[in-house]
């Protein structure tokens, strides 16, 4: 009699455990990279545009011949940061197959780059005096009958800016005039009836001019006040520097008209000092000075 065979229970094959999906980690990495890229793009644009805006404001609010600040570091750093962030953003979008977003951002990037390039070129033109000032292409004439003074100003300068302050109990009547071309400035500062009757010639005021020059040229006197003549007019000429405008040379020409003291000022970039063209340009300005009969 056969024994009934006990059923043999074979163990079920173990189902291999499914590996954990790395999706959350891999999905989180592009998201973090995108956020960082956007942050860099925004910060870079802020630095770049802010630097350009600061440069424009600094230039516009600086007086002629004054110093202004060009935020080159901020502009370059901002542009680099924005470009780096943009490259990472485009790379991630392209790898993910989001071609529509890729093309849109690329188009926006090109437009932004063109705008920043235009602003950079424009700021460079301002720094180099590239036509920002409205320069006249005709000769001008400054006429002051009260002083007996007439000046012909060649073409290539701004329109004449002039002012007159009446005499008071404590001040002399004052007349001022200036023109500029972005680098050079030509001005007049005259005090009516400020000289003593004992001052018969311009050499009689040399002590006063030397004392004034020692304070005016606080950056150093190049050449002290000395006799000079131009267009038949006797003057005292001096040259020096001012600490407020380190990149410029200042010259003054003092002349006497009756008992009025007329001071002619000419300033220009220091790298043009002593050149033949500079001397010729100064002489052209001085040749335009004419002393007429005073209204008094």
PDB file of C-alpha atoms in Angstrom:
ATOM      1  CA  UNK A   1       0.000   0.000   0.000  1.00  0.00           C
ATOM      2  CA  UNK A   2       1.460   3.198  -1.105  1.00  0.00           C
ATOM      3  CA  UNK A   3       1.887   5.987   1.324  1.00  0.00           C
ATOM      4  CA  UNK A   4       0.305   9.198   0.155  1.00  0.00           C
ATOM      5  CA  UNK A   5       3.003  11.615  -0.780  1.00  0.00           C
ATOM      6  CA  UNK A   6       3.002  14.807   1.098  1.00  0.00           C
ATOM      7  CA  UNK A   7       2.768  17.786  -1.107  1.00  0.00           C
ATOM      8  CA  UNK A   8       6.009  19.467  -1.658  1.00  0.00           C
ATOM      9  CA  UNK A   9       5.839  23.180  -1.126  1.00  0.00           C
ATOM     10  CA  UNK A  10       8.394  24.961  -3.211  1.00  0.00           C
ATOM     11  CA  UNK A  11       9.226  28.416  -2.075  1.00  0.00           C
ATOM     12  CA  UNK A  12       7.924  31.155  -4.269  1.00  0.00           C
ATOM     13  CA  UNK A  13      10.684  32.999  -6.071  1.00  0.00           C
ATOM     14  CA  UNK A  14      11.424  36.268  -4.434  1.00  0.00           C
ATOM     15  CA  UNK A  15      10.332  39.267  -6.416  1.00  0.00           C
ATOM     16  CA  UNK A  16      13.267  41.599  -6.710  1.00  0.00           C
ATOM     17  CA  UNK A  17      12.679  44.863  -4.954  1.00  0.00           C
ATOM     18  CA  UNK A  18      12.133  47.729  -7.308  1.00  0.00           C
ATOM     19  CA  UNK A  19      14.880  50.296  -7.001  1.00  0.00           C
ATOM     20  CA  UNK A  20      13.881  53.592  -5.574  1.00  0.00           C
ATOM     21  CA  UNK A  21      13.201  56.073  -8.264  1.00  0.00           C
ATOM     22  CA  UNK A  22      15.796  58.822  -8.366  1.00  0.00           C
ATOM     23  CA  UNK A  23      13.214  61.069  -9.926  1.00  0.00           C
ATOM     24  CA  UNK A  24      12.720  63.356  -6.952  1.00  0.00           C
ATOM     25  CA  UNK A  25      16.454  63.972  -6.650  1.00  0.00           C
ATOM     26  CA  UNK A  26      17.073  64.406 -10.380  1.00  0.00           C
ATOM     27  CA  UNK A  27      13.996  66.569 -10.758  1.00  0.00           C
ATOM     28  CA  UNK A  28      15.031  68.709  -7.833  1.00  0.00           C
ATOM     29  CA  UNK A  29      18.470  69.410  -9.231  1.00  0.00           C
ATOM     30  CA  UNK A  30      17.271  71.131 -12.432  1.00  0.00           C
ATOM     31  CA  UNK A  31      14.696  73.083 -10.444  1.00  0.00           C
ATOM     32  CA  UNK A  32      17.357  74.353  -8.068  1.00  0.00           C
ATOM     33  CA  UNK A  33      19.677  75.141 -10.955  1.00  0.00           C
ATOM     34  CA  UNK A  34      16.906  77.015 -12.765  1.00  0.00           C
ATOM     35  CA  UNK A  35      16.145  79.053  -9.659  1.00  0.00           C
ATOM     36  CA  UNK A  36      19.830  79.876  -9.225  1.00  0.00           C
ATOM     37  CA  UNK A  37      20.133  80.794 -12.914  1.00  0.00           C
ATOM     38  CA  UNK A  38      17.120  83.111 -12.723  1.00  0.00           C
ATOM     39  CA  UNK A  39      18.569  84.705  -9.616  1.00  0.00           C
ATOM     40  CA  UNK A  40      21.873  85.344 -11.393  1.00  0.00           C
ATOM     41  CA  UNK A  41      20.135  86.765 -14.456  1.00  0.00           C
ATOM     42  CA  UNK A  42      18.070  89.186 -12.386  1.00  0.00           C
ATOM     43  CA  UNK A  43      20.965  90.219 -10.142  1.00  0.00           C
ATOM     44  CA  UNK A  44      23.277  90.669 -13.125  1.00  0.00           C
ATOM     45  CA  UNK A  45      20.790  92.848 -14.977  1.00  0.00           C
ATOM     46  CA  UNK A  46      20.265  94.959 -11.869  1.00  0.00           C
ATOM     47  CA  UNK A  47      24.014  95.486 -11.475  1.00  0.00           C
ATOM     48  CA  UNK A  48      24.497  96.245 -15.165  1.00  0.00           C
ATOM     49  CA  UNK A  49      21.542  98.602 -15.621  1.00  0.00           C
ATOM     50  CA  UNK A  50      22.179 100.191 -12.230  1.00  0.00           C
ATOM     51  CA  UNK A  51      25.813 100.856 -13.145  1.00  0.00           C
ATOM     52  CA  UNK A  52      24.817 102.445 -16.452  1.00  0.00           C
ATOM     53  CA  UNK A  53      22.137 104.571 -14.753  1.00  0.00           C
ATOM     54  CA  UNK A  54      24.590 105.719 -12.081  1.00  0.00           C
ATOM     55  CA  UNK A  55      27.116 106.650 -14.779  1.00  0.00           C
ATOM     56  CA  UNK A  56      24.530 108.712 -16.685  1.00  0.00           C
ATOM     57  CA  UNK A  57      23.375 110.505 -13.541  1.00  0.00           C
ATOM     58  CA  UNK A  58      26.954 111.210 -12.462  1.00  0.00           C
ATOM     59  CA  UNK A  59      27.742 112.667 -15.882  1.00  0.00           C
ATOM     60  CA  UNK A  60      24.636 114.829 -16.204  1.00  0.00           C
ATOM     61  CA  UNK A  61      24.948 116.368 -12.741  1.00  0.00           C
ATOM     62  CA  UNK A  62      28.650 117.224 -13.089  1.00  0.00           C
ATOM     63  CA  UNK A  63      29.631 120.761 -13.960  1.00  0.00           C
ATOM     64  CA  UNK A  64      31.742 121.406 -17.019  1.00  0.00           C
ATOM     65  CA  UNK A  65      35.291 120.283 -16.425  1.00  0.00           C
ATOM     66  CA  UNK A  66      34.290 118.430 -13.269  1.00  0.00           C
ATOM     67  CA  UNK A  67      34.822 114.832 -12.296  1.00  0.00           C
ATOM     68  CA  UNK A  68      32.229 112.149 -12.831  1.00  0.00           C
ATOM     69  CA  UNK A  69      32.135 108.420 -12.105  1.00  0.00           C
ATOM     70  CA  UNK A  70      31.744 105.661 -14.665  1.00  0.00           C
ATOM     71  CA  UNK A  71      30.681 102.460 -12.878  1.00  0.00           C
ATOM     72  CA  UNK A  72      32.678 100.144 -15.127  1.00  0.00           C
ATOM     73  CA  UNK A  73      33.059  97.438 -12.494  1.00  0.00           C
ATOM     74  CA  UNK A  74      29.338  97.203 -11.802  1.00  0.00           C
ATOM     75  CA  UNK A  75      28.473  97.095 -15.523  1.00  0.00           C
ATOM     76  CA  UNK A  76      31.039  94.396 -16.394  1.00  0.00           C
ATOM     77  CA  UNK A  77      30.308  92.259 -13.333  1.00  0.00           C
ATOM     78  CA  UNK A  78      26.555  92.498 -13.907  1.00  0.00           C
ATOM     79  CA  UNK A  79      26.888  91.568 -17.572  1.00  0.00           C
ATOM     80  CA  UNK A  80      29.049  88.544 -16.729  1.00  0.00           C
ATOM     81  CA  UNK A  81      26.684  87.351 -13.995  1.00  0.00           C
ATOM     82  CA  UNK A  82      23.652  87.730 -16.255  1.00  0.00           C
ATOM     83  CA  UNK A  83      25.315  85.921 -19.167  1.00  0.00           C
ATOM     84  CA  UNK A  84      26.407  83.061 -16.916  1.00  0.00           C
ATOM     85  CA  UNK A  85      22.897  82.641 -15.493  1.00  0.00           C
ATOM     86  CA  UNK A  86      21.355  82.850 -18.947  1.00  0.00           C
ATOM     87  CA  UNK A  87      23.681  80.147 -20.304  1.00  0.00           C
ATOM     88  CA  UNK A  88      22.731  77.738 -17.504  1.00  0.00           C
ATOM     89  CA  UNK A  89      19.000  78.479 -17.935  1.00  0.00           C
ATOM     90  CA  UNK A  90      19.087  77.860 -21.693  1.00  0.00           C
ATOM     91  CA  UNK A  91      21.138  74.683 -21.257  1.00  0.00           C
ATOM     92  CA  UNK A  92      18.633  73.188 -18.800  1.00  0.00           C
ATOM     93  CA  UNK A  93      15.613  74.096 -20.927  1.00  0.00           C
ATOM     94  CA  UNK A  94      17.205  72.710 -24.066  1.00  0.00           C
ATOM     95  CA  UNK A  95      18.177  69.435 -22.334  1.00  0.00           C
ATOM     96  CA  UNK A  96      14.598  69.078 -21.070  1.00  0.00           C
ATOM     97  CA  UNK A  97      13.208  69.455 -24.576  1.00  0.00           C
ATOM     98  CA  UNK A  98      11.356  72.668 -23.795  1.00  0.00           C
ATOM     99  CA  UNK A  99      12.266  74.209 -27.120  1.00  0.00           C
ATOM    100  CA  UNK A 100       9.528  76.857 -27.050  1.00  0.00           C
ATOM    101  CA  UNK A 101      10.757  78.296 -23.755  1.00  0.00           C
ATOM    102  CA  UNK A 102      14.313  77.997 -25.051  1.00  0.00           C
ATOM    103  CA  UNK A 103      13.585  80.030 -28.178  1.00  0.00           C
ATOM    104  CA  UNK A 104      11.632  82.674 -26.284  1.00  0.00           C
ATOM    105  CA  UNK A 105      14.367  83.200 -23.714  1.00  0.00           C
ATOM    106  CA  UNK A 106      17.023  83.246 -26.418  1.00  0.00           C
ATOM    107  CA  UNK A 107      15.106  85.975 -28.276  1.00  0.00           C
ATOM    108  CA  UNK A 108      14.681  87.972 -25.070  1.00  0.00           C
ATOM    109  CA  UNK A 109      18.402  87.554 -24.344  1.00  0.00           C
ATOM    110  CA  UNK A 110      19.361  88.882 -27.786  1.00  0.00           C
ATOM    111  CA  UNK A 111      17.099  91.923 -27.372  1.00  0.00           C
ATOM    112  CA  UNK A 112      18.479  92.605 -23.887  1.00  0.00           C
ATOM    113  CA  UNK A 113      22.064  92.278 -25.117  1.00  0.00           C
ATOM    114  CA  UNK A 114      21.375  94.747 -27.923  1.00  0.00           C
ATOM    115  CA  UNK A 115      19.829  97.223 -25.459  1.00  0.00           C
ATOM    116  CA  UNK A 116      22.751  96.954 -23.027  1.00  0.00           C
ATOM    117  CA  UNK A 117      25.188  97.321 -25.923  1.00  0.00           C
ATOM    118  CA  UNK A 118      23.421 100.454 -27.114  1.00  0.00           C
ATOM    119  CA  UNK A 119      23.469 101.993 -23.635  1.00  0.00           C
ATOM    120  CA  UNK A 120      27.151 101.126 -23.240  1.00  0.00           C
ATOM    121  CA  UNK A 121      28.048 102.757 -26.561  1.00  0.00           C
ATOM    122  CA  UNK A 122      25.977 105.800 -25.654  1.00  0.00           C
ATOM    123  CA  UNK A 123      27.711 106.133 -22.281  1.00  0.00           C
ATOM    124  CA  UNK A 124      31.099 105.858 -24.016  1.00  0.00           C
ATOM    125  CA  UNK A 125      30.110 108.663 -26.359  1.00  0.00           C
ATOM    126  CA  UNK A 126      29.161 110.814 -23.386  1.00  0.00           C
ATOM    127  CA  UNK A 127      32.465 110.134 -21.684  1.00  0.00           C
ATOM    128  CA  UNK A 128      34.365 111.086 -24.826  1.00  0.00           C
ATOM    129  CA  UNK A 129      32.273 114.169 -25.432  1.00  0.00           C
ATOM    130  CA  UNK A 130      30.594 112.530 -28.390  1.00  0.00           C
ATOM    131  CA  UNK A 131      28.257 115.342 -29.363  1.00  0.00           C
ATOM    132  CA  UNK A 132      26.133 115.448 -26.214  1.00  0.00           C
ATOM    133  CA  UNK A 133      26.639 119.217 -25.926  1.00  0.00           C
ATOM    134  CA  UNK A 134      24.812 121.390 -28.467  1.00  0.00           C
ATOM    135  CA  UNK A 135      27.833 122.989 -30.138  1.00  0.00           C
ATOM    136  CA  UNK A 136      27.262 125.876 -32.523  1.00  0.00           C
ATOM    137  CA  UNK A 137      28.779 125.871 -35.991  1.00  0.00           C
ATOM    138  CA  UNK A 138      28.795 129.673 -36.193  1.00  0.00           C
ATOM    139  CA  UNK A 139      30.805 132.411 -34.505  1.00  0.00           C
ATOM    140  CA  UNK A 140      29.297 134.175 -31.482  1.00  0.00           C
ATOM    141  CA  UNK A 141      29.809 137.605 -29.951  1.00  0.00           C
ATOM    142  CA  UNK A 142      29.685 138.531 -26.283  1.00  0.00           C
ATOM    143  CA  UNK A 143      29.172 142.274 -25.869  1.00  0.00           C
ATOM    144  CA  UNK A 144      29.244 144.008 -22.471  1.00  0.00           C
ATOM    145  CA  UNK A 145      28.950 147.806 -22.921  1.00  0.00           C
ATOM    146  CA  UNK A 146      29.152 148.421 -19.160  1.00  0.00           C
ATOM    147  CA  UNK A 147      32.698 147.072 -19.172  1.00  0.00           C
ATOM    148  CA  UNK A 148      33.658 148.230 -22.631  1.00  0.00           C
ATOM    149  CA  UNK A 149      34.311 144.621 -23.618  1.00  0.00           C
ATOM    150  CA  UNK A 150      33.508 142.659 -26.753  1.00  0.00           C
ATOM    151  CA  UNK A 151      34.590 139.079 -27.456  1.00  0.00           C
ATOM    152  CA  UNK A 152      34.332 137.056 -30.636  1.00  0.00           C
ATOM    153  CA  UNK A 153      33.962 133.368 -29.896  1.00  0.00           C
ATOM    154  CA  UNK A 154      34.804 130.921 -32.675  1.00  0.00           C
ATOM    155  CA  UNK A 155      32.471 128.181 -33.840  1.00  0.00           C
ATOM    156  CA  UNK A 156      32.511 124.856 -32.024  1.00  0.00           C
ATOM    157  CA  UNK A 157      31.364 125.987 -28.567  1.00  0.00           C
ATOM    158  CA  UNK A 158      28.069 126.007 -26.711  1.00  0.00           C
ATOM    159  CA  UNK A 159      25.832 129.073 -26.753  1.00  0.00           C
ATOM    160  CA  UNK A 160      27.087 131.912 -24.559  1.00  0.00           C
ATOM    161  CA  UNK A 161      25.903 131.746 -20.960  1.00  0.00           C
ATOM    162  CA  UNK A 162      26.146 135.142 -19.292  1.00  0.00           C
ATOM    163  CA  UNK A 163      25.044 136.740 -16.059  1.00  0.00           C
ATOM    164  CA  UNK A 164      25.272 140.150 -14.399  1.00  0.00           C
ATOM    165  CA  UNK A 165      25.058 140.985 -10.701  1.00  0.00           C
ATOM    166  CA  UNK A 166      24.422 144.625  -9.768  1.00  0.00           C
ATOM    167  CA  UNK A 167      26.560 146.566  -7.369  1.00  0.00           C
ATOM    168  CA  UNK A 168      25.552 146.509  -3.697  1.00  0.00           C
ATOM    169  CA  UNK A 169      26.791 148.248  -0.577  1.00  0.00           C
ATOM    170  CA  UNK A 170      29.288 145.421  -0.006  1.00  0.00           C
ATOM    171  CA  UNK A 171      30.016 144.032  -3.494  1.00  0.00           C
ATOM    172  CA  UNK A 172      31.092 145.330  -6.879  1.00  0.00           C
ATOM    173  CA  UNK A 173      29.029 144.816 -10.002  1.00  0.00           C
ATOM    174  CA  UNK A 174      30.017 141.473 -11.484  1.00  0.00           C
ATOM    175  CA  UNK A 175      29.768 140.157 -15.043  1.00  0.00           C
ATOM    176  CA  UNK A 176      30.344 136.550 -16.033  1.00  0.00           C
ATOM    177  CA  UNK A 177      30.326 134.631 -19.295  1.00  0.00           C
ATOM    178  CA  UNK A 178      31.342 131.132 -20.308  1.00  0.00           C
ATOM    179  CA  UNK A 179      31.245 128.695 -23.205  1.00  0.00           C
ATOM    180  CA  UNK A 180      32.561 125.132 -23.478  1.00  0.00           C
ATOM    181  CA  UNK A 181      32.935 122.267 -25.888  1.00  0.00           C
ATOM    182  CA  UNK A 182      32.909 119.312 -23.499  1.00  0.00           C
ATOM    183  CA  UNK A 183      36.615 119.514 -22.607  1.00  0.00           C
ATOM    184  CA  UNK A 184      37.674 123.136 -23.012  1.00  0.00           C
ATOM    185  CA  UNK A 185      36.071 126.017 -21.128  1.00  0.00           C
ATOM    186  CA  UNK A 186      36.433 129.712 -21.925  1.00  0.00           C
ATOM    187  CA  UNK A 187      35.058 132.151 -19.381  1.00  0.00           C
ATOM    188  CA  UNK A 188      35.054 135.754 -18.225  1.00  0.00           C
ATOM    189  CA  UNK A 189      34.763 136.991 -14.640  1.00  0.00           C
ATOM    190  CA  UNK A 190      34.839 140.782 -14.373  1.00  0.00           C
ATOM    191  CA  UNK A 191      34.439 143.180 -11.450  1.00  0.00           C
ATOM    192  CA  UNK A 192      33.415 146.686 -12.418  1.00  0.00           C
ATOM    193  CA  UNK A 193      35.304 149.595 -10.789  1.00  0.00           C
ATOM    194  CA  UNK A 194      37.053 147.242  -8.384  1.00  0.00           C
ATOM    195  CA  UNK A 195      40.554 148.655  -8.912  1.00  0.00           C
ATOM    196  CA  UNK A 196      42.092 151.529  -7.051  1.00  0.00           C
ATOM    197  CA  UNK A 197      42.593 154.761  -9.016  1.00  0.00           C
ATOM    198  CA  UNK A 198      46.289 154.329  -8.255  1.00  0.00           C
ATOM    199  CA  UNK A 199      46.378 151.268 -10.526  1.00  0.00           C
ATOM    200  CA  UNK A 200      47.456 152.882 -13.784  1.00  0.00           C
ATOM    201  CA  UNK A 201      48.557 149.731 -15.595  1.00  0.00           C
ATOM    202  CA  UNK A 202      48.040 146.001 -15.351  1.00  0.00           C
ATOM    203  CA  UNK A 203      51.441 145.559 -13.674  1.00  0.00           C
ATOM    204  CA  UNK A 204      50.127 147.551 -10.703  1.00  0.00           C
ATOM    205  CA  UNK A 205      47.800 144.663  -9.835  1.00  0.00           C
ATOM    206  CA  UNK A 206      50.439 141.925 -10.047  1.00  0.00           C
ATOM    207  CA  UNK A 207      50.659 141.572  -6.247  1.00  0.00           C
ATOM    208  CA  UNK A 208      46.911 141.036  -6.032  1.00  0.00           C
ATOM    209  CA  UNK A 209      46.974 138.463  -8.850  1.00  0.00           C
ATOM    210  CA  UNK A 210      49.828 136.506  -7.285  1.00  0.00           C
ATOM    211  CA  UNK A 211      48.036 136.416  -3.936  1.00  0.00           C
ATOM    212  CA  UNK A 212      44.847 135.217  -5.601  1.00  0.00           C
ATOM    213  CA  UNK A 213      46.691 132.582  -7.629  1.00  0.00           C
ATOM    214  CA  UNK A 214      48.260 131.019  -4.540  1.00  0.00           C
ATOM    215  CA  UNK A 215      44.756 130.200  -3.283  1.00  0.00           C
ATOM    216  CA  UNK A 216      43.138 129.502  -6.664  1.00  0.00           C
ATOM    217  CA  UNK A 217      45.781 127.037  -7.875  1.00  0.00           C
ATOM    218  CA  UNK A 218      45.555 124.775  -4.839  1.00  0.00           C
ATOM    219  CA  UNK A 219      46.928 121.910  -6.907  1.00  0.00           C
ATOM    220  CA  UNK A 220      50.134 123.782  -7.679  1.00  0.00           C
ATOM    221  CA  UNK A 221      51.245 126.745  -9.783  1.00  0.00           C
ATOM    222  CA  UNK A 222      52.804 125.777 -13.102  1.00  0.00           C
ATOM    223  CA  UNK A 223      53.864 129.303 -14.062  1.00  0.00           C
ATOM    224  CA  UNK A 224      53.395 132.315 -11.833  1.00  0.00           C
ATOM    225  CA  UNK A 225      51.699 135.521 -12.950  1.00  0.00           C
ATOM    226  CA  UNK A 226      53.808 137.393 -15.525  1.00  0.00           C
ATOM    227  CA  UNK A 227      53.311 140.110 -18.164  1.00  0.00           C
ATOM    228  CA  UNK A 228      51.761 139.002 -21.429  1.00  0.00           C
ATOM    229  CA  UNK A 229      50.340 140.740 -24.478  1.00  0.00           C
ATOM    230  CA  UNK A 230      47.788 139.615 -27.047  1.00  0.00           C
ATOM    231  CA  UNK A 231      45.963 141.591 -29.712  1.00  0.00           C
ATOM    232  CA  UNK A 232      47.631 144.747 -28.414  1.00  0.00           C
ATOM    233  CA  UNK A 233      46.196 144.259 -24.892  1.00  0.00           C
ATOM    234  CA  UNK A 234      48.506 144.079 -21.877  1.00  0.00           C
ATOM    235  CA  UNK A 235      47.679 141.220 -19.528  1.00  0.00           C
ATOM    236  CA  UNK A 236      49.041 139.146 -16.687  1.00  0.00           C
ATOM    237  CA  UNK A 237      49.167 135.429 -17.413  1.00  0.00           C
ATOM    238  CA  UNK A 238      49.380 132.474 -14.994  1.00  0.00           C
ATOM    239  CA  UNK A 239      48.918 128.705 -15.174  1.00  0.00           C
ATOM    240  CA  UNK A 240      48.222 126.082 -12.547  1.00  0.00           C
ATOM    241  CA  UNK A 241      46.216 123.118 -11.349  1.00  0.00           C
ATOM    242  CA  UNK A 242      43.270 122.677  -9.010  1.00  0.00           C
ATOM    243  CA  UNK A 243      42.802 119.656  -6.766  1.00  0.00           C
ATOM    244  CA  UNK A 244      39.094 119.527  -7.546  1.00  0.00           C
ATOM    245  CA  UNK A 245      39.852 118.963 -11.237  1.00  0.00           C
ATOM    246  CA  UNK A 246      43.107 116.964 -11.370  1.00  0.00           C
ATOM    247  CA  UNK A 247      42.941 116.209 -15.078  1.00  0.00           C
ATOM    248  CA  UNK A 248      42.884 119.827 -16.237  1.00  0.00           C
ATOM    249  CA  UNK A 249      45.166 122.816 -16.574  1.00  0.00           C
ATOM    250  CA  UNK A 250      43.797 126.270 -15.739  1.00  0.00           C
ATOM    251  CA  UNK A 251      45.095 129.527 -17.161  1.00  0.00           C
ATOM    252  CA  UNK A 252      44.083 133.072 -16.235  1.00  0.00           C
ATOM    253  CA  UNK A 253      44.632 136.273 -18.165  1.00  0.00           C
ATOM    254  CA  UNK A 254      44.048 139.421 -16.108  1.00  0.00           C
ATOM    255  CA  UNK A 255      43.549 142.722 -17.890  1.00  0.00           C
ATOM    256  CA  UNK A 256      42.551 146.213 -16.887  1.00  0.00           C
ATOM    257  CA  UNK A 257      39.787 148.238 -18.502  1.00  0.00           C
ATOM    258  CA  UNK A 258      39.520 151.597 -16.773  1.00  0.00           C
ATOM    259  CA  UNK A 259      39.197 150.670 -13.108  1.00  0.00           C
ATOM    260  CA  UNK A 260      37.531 147.345 -13.873  1.00  0.00           C
ATOM    261  CA  UNK A 261      39.359 144.036 -13.480  1.00  0.00           C
ATOM    262  CA  UNK A 262      38.627 141.514 -16.231  1.00  0.00           C
ATOM    263  CA  UNK A 263      39.832 137.947 -15.717  1.00  0.00           C
ATOM    264  CA  UNK A 264      39.796 135.605 -18.694  1.00  0.00           C
ATOM    265  CA  UNK A 265      39.900 131.914 -17.819  1.00  0.00           C
ATOM    266  CA  UNK A 266      40.735 129.033 -20.140  1.00  0.00           C
ATOM    267  CA  UNK A 267      40.857 125.411 -18.948  1.00  0.00           C
ATOM    268  CA  UNK A 268      41.645 122.290 -20.966  1.00  0.00           C
ATOM    269  CA  UNK A 269      42.788 118.657 -20.461  1.00  0.00           C
ATOM    270  CA  UNK A 270      46.233 118.361 -18.899  1.00  0.00           C
ATOM    271  CA  UNK A 271      47.444 115.992 -21.635  1.00  0.00           C
ATOM    272  CA  UNK A 272      47.135 118.865 -24.127  1.00  0.00           C
ATOM    273  CA  UNK A 273      49.400 121.198 -22.158  1.00  0.00           C
ATOM    274  CA  UNK A 274      52.260 122.731 -24.132  1.00  0.00           C
ATOM    275  CA  UNK A 275      51.193 121.352 -27.513  1.00  0.00           C
ATOM    276  CA  UNK A 276      51.365 123.587 -30.558  1.00  0.00           C
ATOM    277  CA  UNK A 277      47.674 123.099 -31.307  1.00  0.00           C
ATOM    278  CA  UNK A 278      46.780 124.081 -27.734  1.00  0.00           C
ATOM    279  CA  UNK A 279      48.797 127.292 -27.903  1.00  0.00           C
ATOM    280  CA  UNK A 280      47.222 128.184 -31.249  1.00  0.00           C
ATOM    281  CA  UNK A 281      43.727 127.585 -29.905  1.00  0.00           C
ATOM    282  CA  UNK A 282      44.393 129.769 -26.850  1.00  0.00           C
ATOM    283  CA  UNK A 283      45.759 132.531 -29.056  1.00  0.00           C
ATOM    284  CA  UNK A 284      42.653 132.322 -31.255  1.00  0.00           C
ATOM    285  CA  UNK A 285      40.448 132.898 -28.204  1.00  0.00           C
ATOM    286  CA  UNK A 286      42.562 135.784 -26.938  1.00  0.00           C
ATOM    287  CA  UNK A 287      42.609 137.416 -30.369  1.00  0.00           C
ATOM    288  CA  UNK A 288      38.844 137.693 -30.158  1.00  0.00           C
ATOM    289  CA  UNK A 289      39.004 140.050 -27.140  1.00  0.00           C
ATOM    290  CA  UNK A 290      38.384 143.693 -27.924  1.00  0.00           C
ATOM    291  CA  UNK A 291      38.300 146.643 -25.516  1.00  0.00           C
ATOM    292  CA  UNK A 292      35.763 149.267 -26.495  1.00  0.00           C
ATOM    293  CA  UNK A 293      34.606 152.503 -24.907  1.00  0.00           C
ATOM    294  CA  UNK A 294      32.911 151.851 -21.591  1.00  0.00           C
ATOM    295  CA  UNK A 295      29.310 152.929 -21.170  1.00  0.00           C
ATOM    296  CA  UNK A 296      30.393 154.909 -18.142  1.00  0.00           C
TER     297      UNK A 296
END
